[in-house]
Short mmCIF file of C-alpha atoms and ligand atoms in Angstrom, two decimals:
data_model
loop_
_atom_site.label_atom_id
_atom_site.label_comp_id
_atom_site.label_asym_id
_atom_site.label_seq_id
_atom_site.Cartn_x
_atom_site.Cartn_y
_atom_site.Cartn_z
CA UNK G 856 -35.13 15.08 217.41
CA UNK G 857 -37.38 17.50 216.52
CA UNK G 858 -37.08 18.54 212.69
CA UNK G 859 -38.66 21.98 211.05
CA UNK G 860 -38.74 22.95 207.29
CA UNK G 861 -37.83 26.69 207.38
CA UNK G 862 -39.72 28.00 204.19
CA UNK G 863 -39.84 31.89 202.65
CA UNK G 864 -42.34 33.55 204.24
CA UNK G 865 -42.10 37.26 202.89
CA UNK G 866 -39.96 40.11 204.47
CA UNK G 867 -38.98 40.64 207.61
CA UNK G 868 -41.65 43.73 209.49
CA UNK G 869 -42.26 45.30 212.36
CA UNK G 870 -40.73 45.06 215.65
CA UNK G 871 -38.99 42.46 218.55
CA UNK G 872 -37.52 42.49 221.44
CA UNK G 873 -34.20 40.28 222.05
CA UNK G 874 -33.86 38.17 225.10
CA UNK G 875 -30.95 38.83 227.64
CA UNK G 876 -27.63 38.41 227.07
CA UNK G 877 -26.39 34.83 227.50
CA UNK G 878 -23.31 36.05 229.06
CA UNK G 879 -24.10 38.40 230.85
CA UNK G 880 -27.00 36.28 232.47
CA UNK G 881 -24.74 33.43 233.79
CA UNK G 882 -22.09 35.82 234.89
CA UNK G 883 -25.01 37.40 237.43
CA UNK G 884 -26.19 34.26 238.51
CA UNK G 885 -22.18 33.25 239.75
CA UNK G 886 -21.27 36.36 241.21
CA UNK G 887 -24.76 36.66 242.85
CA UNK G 888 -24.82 33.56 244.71
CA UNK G 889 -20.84 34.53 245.49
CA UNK G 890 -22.23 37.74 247.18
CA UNK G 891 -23.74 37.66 251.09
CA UNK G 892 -26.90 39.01 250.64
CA UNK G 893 -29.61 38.96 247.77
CA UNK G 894 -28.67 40.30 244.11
CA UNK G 895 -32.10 40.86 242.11
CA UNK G 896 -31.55 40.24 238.66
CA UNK G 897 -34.12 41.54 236.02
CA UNK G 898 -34.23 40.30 232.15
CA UNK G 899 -32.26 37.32 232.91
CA UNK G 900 -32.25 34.69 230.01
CA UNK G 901 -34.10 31.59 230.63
CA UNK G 902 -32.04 29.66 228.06
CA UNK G 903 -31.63 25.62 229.09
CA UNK G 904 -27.79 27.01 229.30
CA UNK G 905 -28.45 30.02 231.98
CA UNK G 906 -30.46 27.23 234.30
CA UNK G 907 -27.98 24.74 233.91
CA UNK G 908 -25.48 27.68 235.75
CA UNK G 909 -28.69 28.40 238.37
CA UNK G 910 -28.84 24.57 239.41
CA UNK G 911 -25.68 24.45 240.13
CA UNK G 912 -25.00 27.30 242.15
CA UNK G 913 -27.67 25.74 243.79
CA UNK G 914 -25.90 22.74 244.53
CA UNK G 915 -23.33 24.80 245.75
CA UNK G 916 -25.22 26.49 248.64
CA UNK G 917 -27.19 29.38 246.93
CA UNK G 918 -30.72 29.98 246.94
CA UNK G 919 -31.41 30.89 243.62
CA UNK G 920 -35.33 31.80 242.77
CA UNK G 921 -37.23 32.99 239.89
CA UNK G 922 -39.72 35.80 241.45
CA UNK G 923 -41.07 36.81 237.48
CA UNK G 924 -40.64 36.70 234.18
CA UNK G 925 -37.04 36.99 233.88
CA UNK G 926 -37.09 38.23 237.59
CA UNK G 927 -34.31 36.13 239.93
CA UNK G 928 -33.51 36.40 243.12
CA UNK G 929 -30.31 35.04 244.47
CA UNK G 930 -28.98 34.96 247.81
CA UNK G 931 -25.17 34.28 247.74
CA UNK G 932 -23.16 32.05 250.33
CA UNK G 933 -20.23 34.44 250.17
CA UNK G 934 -17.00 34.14 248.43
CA UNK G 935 -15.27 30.78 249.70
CA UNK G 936 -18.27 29.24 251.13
CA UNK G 937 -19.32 27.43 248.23
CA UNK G 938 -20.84 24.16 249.23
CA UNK G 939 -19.76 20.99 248.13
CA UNK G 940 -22.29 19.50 245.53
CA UNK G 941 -24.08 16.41 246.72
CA UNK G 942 -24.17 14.96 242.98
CA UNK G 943 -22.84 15.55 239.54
CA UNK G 944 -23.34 18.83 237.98
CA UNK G 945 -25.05 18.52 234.84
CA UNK G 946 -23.89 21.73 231.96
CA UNK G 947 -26.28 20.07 229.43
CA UNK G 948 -24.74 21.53 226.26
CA UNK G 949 -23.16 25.01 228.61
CA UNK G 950 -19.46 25.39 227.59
CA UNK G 951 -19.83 28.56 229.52
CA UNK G 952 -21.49 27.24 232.87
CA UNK G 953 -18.65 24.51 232.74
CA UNK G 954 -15.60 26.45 232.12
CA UNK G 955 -16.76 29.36 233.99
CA UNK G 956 -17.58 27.11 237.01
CA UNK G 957 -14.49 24.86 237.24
CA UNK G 958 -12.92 28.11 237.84
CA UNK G 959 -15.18 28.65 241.05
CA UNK G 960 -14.29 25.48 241.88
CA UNK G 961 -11.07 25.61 241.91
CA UNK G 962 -10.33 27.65 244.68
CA UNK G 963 -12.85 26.43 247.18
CA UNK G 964 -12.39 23.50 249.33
CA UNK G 965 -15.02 21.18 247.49
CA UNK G 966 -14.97 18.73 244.64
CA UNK G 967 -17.05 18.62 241.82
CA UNK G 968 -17.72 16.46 239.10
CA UNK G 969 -18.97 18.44 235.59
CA UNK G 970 -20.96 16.18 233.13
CA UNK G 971 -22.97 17.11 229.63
CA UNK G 972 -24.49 16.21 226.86
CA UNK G 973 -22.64 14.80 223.77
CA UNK G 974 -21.98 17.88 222.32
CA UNK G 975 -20.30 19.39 225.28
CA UNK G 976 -18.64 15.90 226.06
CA UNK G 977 -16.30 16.80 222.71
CA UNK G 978 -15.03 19.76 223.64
CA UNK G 979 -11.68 20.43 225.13
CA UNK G 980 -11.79 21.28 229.00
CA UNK G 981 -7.26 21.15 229.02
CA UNK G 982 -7.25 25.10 228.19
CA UNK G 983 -9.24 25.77 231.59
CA UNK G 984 -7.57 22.63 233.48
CA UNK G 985 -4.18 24.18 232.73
CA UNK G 986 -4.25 27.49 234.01
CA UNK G 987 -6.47 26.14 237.19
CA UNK G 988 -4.01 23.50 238.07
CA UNK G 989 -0.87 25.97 238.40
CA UNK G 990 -3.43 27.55 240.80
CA UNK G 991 -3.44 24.11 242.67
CA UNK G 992 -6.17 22.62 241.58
CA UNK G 993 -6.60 18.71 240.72
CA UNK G 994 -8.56 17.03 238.05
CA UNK G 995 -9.46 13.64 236.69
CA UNK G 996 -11.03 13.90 233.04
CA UNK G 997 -11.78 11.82 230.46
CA UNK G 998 -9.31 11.19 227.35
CA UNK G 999 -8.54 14.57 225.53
CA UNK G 1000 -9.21 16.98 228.86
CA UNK G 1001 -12.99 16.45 228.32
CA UNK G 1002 -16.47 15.58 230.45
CA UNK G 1003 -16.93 14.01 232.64
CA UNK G 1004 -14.21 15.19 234.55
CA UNK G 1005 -13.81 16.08 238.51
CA UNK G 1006 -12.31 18.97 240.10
CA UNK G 1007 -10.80 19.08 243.20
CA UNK G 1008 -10.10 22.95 244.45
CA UNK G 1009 -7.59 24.07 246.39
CA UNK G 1010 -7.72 25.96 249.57
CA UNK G 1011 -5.30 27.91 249.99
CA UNK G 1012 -4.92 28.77 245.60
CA UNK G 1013 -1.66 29.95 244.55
CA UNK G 1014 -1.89 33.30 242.30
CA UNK G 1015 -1.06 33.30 239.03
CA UNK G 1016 -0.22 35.49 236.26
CA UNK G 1017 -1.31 33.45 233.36
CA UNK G 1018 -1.28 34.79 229.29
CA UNK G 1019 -3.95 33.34 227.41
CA UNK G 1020 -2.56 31.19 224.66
CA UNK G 1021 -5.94 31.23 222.89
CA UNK G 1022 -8.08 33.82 222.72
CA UNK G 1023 -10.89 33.21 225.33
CA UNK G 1024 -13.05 35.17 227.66
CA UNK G 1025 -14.11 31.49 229.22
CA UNK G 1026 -10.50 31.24 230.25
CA UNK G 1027 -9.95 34.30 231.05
CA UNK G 1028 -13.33 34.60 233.65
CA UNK G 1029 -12.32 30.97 234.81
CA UNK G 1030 -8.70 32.51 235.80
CA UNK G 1031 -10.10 35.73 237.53
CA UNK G 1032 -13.42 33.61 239.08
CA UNK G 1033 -10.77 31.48 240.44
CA UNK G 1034 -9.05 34.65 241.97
CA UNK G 1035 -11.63 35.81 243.57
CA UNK G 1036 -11.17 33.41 246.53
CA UNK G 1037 -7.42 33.42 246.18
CA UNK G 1038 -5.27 35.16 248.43
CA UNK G 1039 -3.09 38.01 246.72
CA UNK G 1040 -3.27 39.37 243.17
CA UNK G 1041 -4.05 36.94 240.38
CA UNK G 1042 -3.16 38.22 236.72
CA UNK G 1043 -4.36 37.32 233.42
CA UNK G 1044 -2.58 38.72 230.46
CA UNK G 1045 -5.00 38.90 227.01
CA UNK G 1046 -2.95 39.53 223.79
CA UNK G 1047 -6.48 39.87 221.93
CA UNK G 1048 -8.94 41.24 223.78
CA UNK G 1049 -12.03 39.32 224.54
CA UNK G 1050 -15.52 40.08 225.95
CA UNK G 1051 -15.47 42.05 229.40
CA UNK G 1052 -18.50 41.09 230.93
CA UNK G 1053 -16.70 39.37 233.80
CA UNK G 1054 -14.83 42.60 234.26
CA UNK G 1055 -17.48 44.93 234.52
CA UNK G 1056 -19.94 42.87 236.57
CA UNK G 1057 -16.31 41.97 239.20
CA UNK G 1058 -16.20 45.40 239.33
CA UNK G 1059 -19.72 46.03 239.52
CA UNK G 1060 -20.13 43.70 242.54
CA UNK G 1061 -17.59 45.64 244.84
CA UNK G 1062 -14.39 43.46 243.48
CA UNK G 1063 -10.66 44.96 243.21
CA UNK G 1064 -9.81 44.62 239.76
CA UNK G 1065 -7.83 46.84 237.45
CA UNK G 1066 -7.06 46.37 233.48
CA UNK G 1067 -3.94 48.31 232.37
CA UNK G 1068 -3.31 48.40 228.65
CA UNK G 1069 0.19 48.30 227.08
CA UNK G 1070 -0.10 48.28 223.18
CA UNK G 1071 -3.11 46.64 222.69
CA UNK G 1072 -2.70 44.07 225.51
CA UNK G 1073 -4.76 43.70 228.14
CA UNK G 1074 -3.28 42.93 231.42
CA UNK G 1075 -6.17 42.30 234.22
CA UNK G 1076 -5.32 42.17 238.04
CA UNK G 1077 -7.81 41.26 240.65
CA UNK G 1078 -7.14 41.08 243.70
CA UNK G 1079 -8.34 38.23 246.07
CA UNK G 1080 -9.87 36.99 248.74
CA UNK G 1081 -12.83 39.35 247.95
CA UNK G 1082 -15.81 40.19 249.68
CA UNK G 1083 -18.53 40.69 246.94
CA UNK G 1084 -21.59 42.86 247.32
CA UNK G 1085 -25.01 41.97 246.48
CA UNK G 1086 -26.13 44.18 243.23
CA UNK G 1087 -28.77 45.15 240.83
CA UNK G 1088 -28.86 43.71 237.27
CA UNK G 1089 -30.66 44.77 234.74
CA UNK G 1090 -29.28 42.45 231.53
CA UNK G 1091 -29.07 43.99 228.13
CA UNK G 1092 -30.21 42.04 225.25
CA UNK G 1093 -28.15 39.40 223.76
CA UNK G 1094 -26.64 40.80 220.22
CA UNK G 1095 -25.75 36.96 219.66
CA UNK G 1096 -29.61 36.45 219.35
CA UNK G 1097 -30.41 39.87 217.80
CA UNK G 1098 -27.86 38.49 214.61
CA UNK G 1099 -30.00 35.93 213.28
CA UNK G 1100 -33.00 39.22 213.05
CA UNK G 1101 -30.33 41.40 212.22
CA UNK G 1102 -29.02 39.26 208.59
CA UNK G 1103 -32.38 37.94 208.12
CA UNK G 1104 -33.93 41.20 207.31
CA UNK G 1105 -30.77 42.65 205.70
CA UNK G 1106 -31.11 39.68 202.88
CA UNK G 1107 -34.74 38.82 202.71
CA UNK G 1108 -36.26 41.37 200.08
CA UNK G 1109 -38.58 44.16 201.56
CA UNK G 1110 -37.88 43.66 205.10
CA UNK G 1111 -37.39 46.80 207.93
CA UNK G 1112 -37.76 45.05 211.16
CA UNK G 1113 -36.86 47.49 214.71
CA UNK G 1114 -34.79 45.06 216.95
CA UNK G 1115 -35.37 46.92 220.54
CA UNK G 1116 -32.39 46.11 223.49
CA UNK G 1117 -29.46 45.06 221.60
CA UNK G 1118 -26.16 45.55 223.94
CA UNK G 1119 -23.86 46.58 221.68
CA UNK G 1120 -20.63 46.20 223.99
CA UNK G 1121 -17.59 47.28 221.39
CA UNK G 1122 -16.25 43.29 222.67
CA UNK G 1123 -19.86 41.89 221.12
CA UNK G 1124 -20.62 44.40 218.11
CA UNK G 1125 -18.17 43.02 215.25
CA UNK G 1126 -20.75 41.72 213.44
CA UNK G 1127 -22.67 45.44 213.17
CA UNK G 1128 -19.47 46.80 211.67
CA UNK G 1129 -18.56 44.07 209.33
CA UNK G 1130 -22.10 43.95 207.91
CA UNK G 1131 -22.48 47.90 207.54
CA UNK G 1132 -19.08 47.51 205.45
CA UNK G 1133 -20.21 45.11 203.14
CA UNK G 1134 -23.49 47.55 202.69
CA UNK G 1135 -25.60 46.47 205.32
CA UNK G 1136 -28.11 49.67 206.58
CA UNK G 1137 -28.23 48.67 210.05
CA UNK G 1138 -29.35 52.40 212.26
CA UNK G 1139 -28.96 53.19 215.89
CA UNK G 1140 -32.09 53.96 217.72
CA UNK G 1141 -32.46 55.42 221.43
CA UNK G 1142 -28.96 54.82 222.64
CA UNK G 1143 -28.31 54.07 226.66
CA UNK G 1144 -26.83 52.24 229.22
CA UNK G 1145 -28.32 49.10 230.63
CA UNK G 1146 -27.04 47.33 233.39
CA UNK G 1147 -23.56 49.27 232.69
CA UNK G 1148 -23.49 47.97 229.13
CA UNK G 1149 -24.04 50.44 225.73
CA UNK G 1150 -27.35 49.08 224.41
CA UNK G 1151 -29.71 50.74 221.18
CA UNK G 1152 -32.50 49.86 219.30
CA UNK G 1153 -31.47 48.58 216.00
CA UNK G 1154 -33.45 49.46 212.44
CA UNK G 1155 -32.62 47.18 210.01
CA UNK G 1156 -33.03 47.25 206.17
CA UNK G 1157 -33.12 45.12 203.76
CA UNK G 1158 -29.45 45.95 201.55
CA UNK G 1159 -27.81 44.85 198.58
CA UNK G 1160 -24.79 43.16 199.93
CA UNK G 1161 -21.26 42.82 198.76
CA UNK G 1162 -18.48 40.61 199.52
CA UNK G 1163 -15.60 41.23 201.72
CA UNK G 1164 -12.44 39.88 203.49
CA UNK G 1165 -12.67 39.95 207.18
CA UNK G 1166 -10.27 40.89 209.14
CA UNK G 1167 -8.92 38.27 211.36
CA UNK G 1168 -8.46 41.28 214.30
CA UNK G 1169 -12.52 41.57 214.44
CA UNK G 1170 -13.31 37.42 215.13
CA UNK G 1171 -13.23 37.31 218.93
CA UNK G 1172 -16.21 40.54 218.69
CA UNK G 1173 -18.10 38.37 216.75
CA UNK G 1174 -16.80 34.80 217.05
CA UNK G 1175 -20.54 33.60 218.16
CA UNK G 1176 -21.68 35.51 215.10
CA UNK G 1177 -19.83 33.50 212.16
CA UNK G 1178 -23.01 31.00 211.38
CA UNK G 1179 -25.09 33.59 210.79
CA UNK G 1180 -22.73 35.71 208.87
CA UNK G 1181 -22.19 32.75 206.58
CA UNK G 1182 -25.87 33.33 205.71
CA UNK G 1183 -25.40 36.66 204.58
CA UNK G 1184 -22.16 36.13 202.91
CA UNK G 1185 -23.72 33.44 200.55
CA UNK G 1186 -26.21 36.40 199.24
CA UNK G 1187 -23.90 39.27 198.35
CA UNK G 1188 -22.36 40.29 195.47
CA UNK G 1189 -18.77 38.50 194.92
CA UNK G 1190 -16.43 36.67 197.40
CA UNK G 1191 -16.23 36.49 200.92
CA UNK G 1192 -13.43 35.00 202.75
CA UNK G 1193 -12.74 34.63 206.36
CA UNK G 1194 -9.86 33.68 208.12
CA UNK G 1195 -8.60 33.34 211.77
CA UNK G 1196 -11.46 31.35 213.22
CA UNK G 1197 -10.17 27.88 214.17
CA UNK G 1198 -11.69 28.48 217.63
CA UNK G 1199 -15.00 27.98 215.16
CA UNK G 1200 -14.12 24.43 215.06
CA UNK G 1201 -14.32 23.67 218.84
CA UNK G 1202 -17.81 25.41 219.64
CA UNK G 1203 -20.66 23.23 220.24
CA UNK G 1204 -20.19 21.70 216.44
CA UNK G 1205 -17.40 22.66 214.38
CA UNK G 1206 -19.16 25.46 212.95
CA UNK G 1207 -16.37 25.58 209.55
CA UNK G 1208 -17.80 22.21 208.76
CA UNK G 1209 -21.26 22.16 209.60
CA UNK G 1210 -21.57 25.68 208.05
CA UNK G 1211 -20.16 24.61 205.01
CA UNK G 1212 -22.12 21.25 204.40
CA UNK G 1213 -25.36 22.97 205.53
CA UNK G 1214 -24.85 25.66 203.14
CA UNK G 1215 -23.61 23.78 200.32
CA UNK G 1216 -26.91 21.32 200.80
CA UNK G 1217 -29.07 24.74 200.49
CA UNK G 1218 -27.14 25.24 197.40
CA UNK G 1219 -24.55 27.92 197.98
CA UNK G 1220 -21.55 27.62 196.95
CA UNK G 1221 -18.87 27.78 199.98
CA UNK G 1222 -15.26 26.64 199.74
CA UNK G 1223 -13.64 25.17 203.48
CA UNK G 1224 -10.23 26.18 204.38
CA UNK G 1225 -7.73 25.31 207.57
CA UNK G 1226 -9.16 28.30 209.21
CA UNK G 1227 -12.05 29.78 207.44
CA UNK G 1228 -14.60 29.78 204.57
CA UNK G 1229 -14.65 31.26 201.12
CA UNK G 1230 -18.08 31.67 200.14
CA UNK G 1231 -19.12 32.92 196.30
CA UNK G 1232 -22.34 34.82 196.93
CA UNK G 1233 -25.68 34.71 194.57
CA UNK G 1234 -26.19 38.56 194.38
CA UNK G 1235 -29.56 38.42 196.38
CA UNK G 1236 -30.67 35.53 194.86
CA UNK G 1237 -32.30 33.12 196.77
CA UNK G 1238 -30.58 30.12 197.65
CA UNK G 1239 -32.04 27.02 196.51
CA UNK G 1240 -32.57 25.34 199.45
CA UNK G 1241 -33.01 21.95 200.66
CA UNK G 1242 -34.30 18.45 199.88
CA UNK G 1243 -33.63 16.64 203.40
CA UNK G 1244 -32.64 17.71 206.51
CA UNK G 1245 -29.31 19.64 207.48
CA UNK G 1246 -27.45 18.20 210.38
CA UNK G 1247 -27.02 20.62 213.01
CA UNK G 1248 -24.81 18.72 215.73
CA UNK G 1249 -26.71 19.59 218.78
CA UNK G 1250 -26.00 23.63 217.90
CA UNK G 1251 -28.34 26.14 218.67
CA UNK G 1252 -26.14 28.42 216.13
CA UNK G 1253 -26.57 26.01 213.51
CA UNK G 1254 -30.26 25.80 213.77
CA UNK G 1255 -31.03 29.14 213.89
CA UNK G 1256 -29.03 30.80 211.05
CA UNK G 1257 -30.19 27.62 208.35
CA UNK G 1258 -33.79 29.03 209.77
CA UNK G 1259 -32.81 32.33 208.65
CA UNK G 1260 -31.07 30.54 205.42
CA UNK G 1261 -34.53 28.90 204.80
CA UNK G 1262 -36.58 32.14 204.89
CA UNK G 1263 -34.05 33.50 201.96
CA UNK G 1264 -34.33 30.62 200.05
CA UNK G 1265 -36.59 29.45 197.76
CA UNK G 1266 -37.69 25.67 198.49
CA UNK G 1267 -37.14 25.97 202.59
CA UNK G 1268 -34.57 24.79 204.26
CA UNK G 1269 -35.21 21.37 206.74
CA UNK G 1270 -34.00 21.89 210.11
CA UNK G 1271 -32.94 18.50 211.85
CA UNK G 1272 -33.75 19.33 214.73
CA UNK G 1273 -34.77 22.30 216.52
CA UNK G 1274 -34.42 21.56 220.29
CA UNK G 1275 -30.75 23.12 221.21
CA UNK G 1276 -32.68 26.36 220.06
CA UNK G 1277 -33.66 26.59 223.56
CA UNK G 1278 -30.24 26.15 225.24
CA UNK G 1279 -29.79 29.97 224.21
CA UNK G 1280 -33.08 31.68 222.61
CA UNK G 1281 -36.60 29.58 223.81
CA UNK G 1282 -38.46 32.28 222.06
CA UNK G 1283 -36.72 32.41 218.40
CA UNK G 1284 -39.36 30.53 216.06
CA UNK G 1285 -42.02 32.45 218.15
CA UNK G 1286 -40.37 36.05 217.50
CA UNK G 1287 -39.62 35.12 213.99
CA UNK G 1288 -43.30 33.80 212.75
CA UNK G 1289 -44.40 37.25 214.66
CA UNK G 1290 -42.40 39.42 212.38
CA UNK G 1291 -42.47 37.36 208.77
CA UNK G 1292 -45.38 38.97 206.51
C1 LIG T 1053 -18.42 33.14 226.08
C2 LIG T 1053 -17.22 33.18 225.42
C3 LIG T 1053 -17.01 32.66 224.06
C4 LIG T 1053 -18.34 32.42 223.34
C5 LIG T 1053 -19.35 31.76 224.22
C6 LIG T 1053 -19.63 32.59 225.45
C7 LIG T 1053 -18.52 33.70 227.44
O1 LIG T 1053 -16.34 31.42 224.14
O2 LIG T 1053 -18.12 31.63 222.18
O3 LIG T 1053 -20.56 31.56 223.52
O4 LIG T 1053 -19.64 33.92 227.94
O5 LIG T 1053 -17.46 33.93 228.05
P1 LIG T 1053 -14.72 31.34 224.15
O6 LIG T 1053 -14.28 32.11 225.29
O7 LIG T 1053 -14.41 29.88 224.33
O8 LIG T 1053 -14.30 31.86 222.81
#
């Protein structure tokens, strides 16, 4: 454990730059080292999460290299050469890496077996072991569809056309990373849609793949058996680690802070929108495409805040988001009430519960439904803060947005431990005591 009191260090100033996008980092690493040939990757994240993905594409046959500072080099095996890994493939806490690479899995002639750490041993693995076993796959997990569990692909895979029962872009890329070494046309139908990065980088890499769109539906179709074709990626910052910057200097008094290289895919940006509604000034500097993503430098004052009811329709563009946004909520004016987000409850904590005991410990006052919180707001008054530590459950998310909660407050807020911070953003406390005045 490593435990930090977050205390109020004055407003928010001057300028960062966020990390790449978690995402869109582990995506490049998987299609790269599925691609003959090398794929240079620039601004890759070098979260504990992103290197878990590296290792074990590594264990699969690629040779994966860091040339830089967020410079990689990987030279892919090809699509259905996949080795098969000489010993367990540790995700640490990555549900990404693990879903995401059971897919790959799946369709290749090898067997793994996926292990983690506790957090990621809780979390269900049957909504990715469904869809991959109709493709012909065969696992053996532990009770509940969870780590450690084995995967045995299948060689020939059988397409499917599969409609996502939850809404998931982990399923979804573990269906279509399956297809890609499955002969004929595998189809994935997304009543809500989800983030796109798999799309766009499939596509990017040379891959058939079309998305047709019938009344807000998504219907995906890629076609298999693909040859994939080494690229160059240039990965947008993550707006998942640009939220934490982004509410803290909306709530702490007197702050401007300029958040450069914040990818602000319309599938990622919910929490921009829902924050500008509630009164948030939040500006749009330098727009541009990076790495065939929308990206901007973001201005950010500090606002008045008022409550609001989100819509339901917005939570998969900011699902990741929620923690943070929990933050702000308990500062504005009035009520706040979400809705929609069970999926909260099976991220690397449940982030309903933990949110709402950590805040309610730093004083504000939050009220837990089936599916949501209700939070009554102090009208930009600090919140109290904490006496002991908050339990954080092995959640980066967690961690971070108390930090932020502790900078608003007005006694600190204690941290239990700061170490998952660097599962998804090693440089947080550093960028954060750079910009507090
Ligand atoms: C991710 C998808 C989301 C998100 C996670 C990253 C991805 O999970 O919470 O942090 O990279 O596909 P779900 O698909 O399970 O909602």
């Amino acid at each position: 454990m490593r435990p930090r009191r977050f205390r109020p260090a004055g407003p928010l100033r001057g300028e960062i730059r966020v990390p790449g996008d978690k995402s869109i980092s582990h995506r490049s690493i998987m299609l790269g080292a599925l691609a003959v040939g090398e794929t240079r990757v620039t601004g890759l994240l070098e979260g504990e999460d992103v290197l878990a993905t590296a290792a074990a594409m590594r264990a699969m046959g690629a040779k994966v290299e860091r040339t830089d500072i967020g410079e990689w080099s990987v030279h892919g095996v090809g699509v259905g050469a996949l080795l098969q890994p000489q010993g367990p493939l540790d995700m640490g806490n990555s549900g990404t890496s693990t879903r995401l690479l059971m897919g790959l899995v799946a369709s290749h002639a090898i067997e793994a077996q996926f292990i983690g750490d506790a957090s990621l041993s809780k979390r269900p693995m049957g909504r990715v072991i469904e869809p991959l076993s109709r493709m012909g796959a065969a696992f053996k997990a532990s009770e509940g569809g969870r780590l450690p569990l084995t995967v045995r692909g299948a060689s020939p895979a059988v397409p499917i056309e599969y409609r996502l029962p939850v809404a998931s872009a982990q399923v979804k890329s573990a269906v279509l990373l399956a297809g890609l070494n499955t002969p004929g046309i595998t189809t994935v139908i997304e009543p809500v849609p989800t983030r796109d990065h798999s799309e766009r980088m499939l596509r990017g890499f040379g891959a058939e793949l079309e998305v047709e769109e019938v009344d807000g539906t998504r219907v995906i179709r890629l076609r298999g058996e693909a040859e994939l074709k080494p690229q160059v990626i240039d990965v947008p910052g993550d707006p998942s680690s640009a939220a934490f910057f982004i509410v803290g200097a909306l709530i702490i008094p007197g702050s401007e802070l300029l958040i450069r290289n914040v990818g602000l895919n319309p599938t990622r940006a919910g929490l921009i929108g829902v924050l500008r509604d509630m009164g948030g000034r939040i500006e749009e500097e330098n727009p541009r495409l990076v790495g065939g993503e929308p990206v901007a430098d973001l201005r950010v004052f500090h606002s008045p805040l008022k409550g609001i009811e989100v819509d339901p329709a917005v939570v998969p563009s900011m699902v990741d988001e929620f923690p943070v946004f929990f933050v702000a909520a308990a500062m504005a004016e009035g009520r706040t009430v979400t809705t929609g987000l069970e999926e909260l409850r099976v991220k690397e904590s449940d982030r309903i519960s933990v949110m709402a005991a950590a805040l309610t410990a730093a004083g504000a006052r939050v009220a837990e439904s089936e599916d949501g919180l209700t939070i009554h707001g102090t009208r930009g008054d600090p919140l109290p803060g904490t006496e002991g530590p908050i339990e954080t459950h092995l959640d980066h998310r967690i961690a971070m947005s108390m930090a932020i909660a502790g900078m608003a407050s007005t006694r600190g807020v204690e941290v239990d431990d700061t170490r998952p911070i660097a599962t998804s953003f090693p440089v947080f406390e550093e960028l954060l005591g750079g910009v507090s005045r």
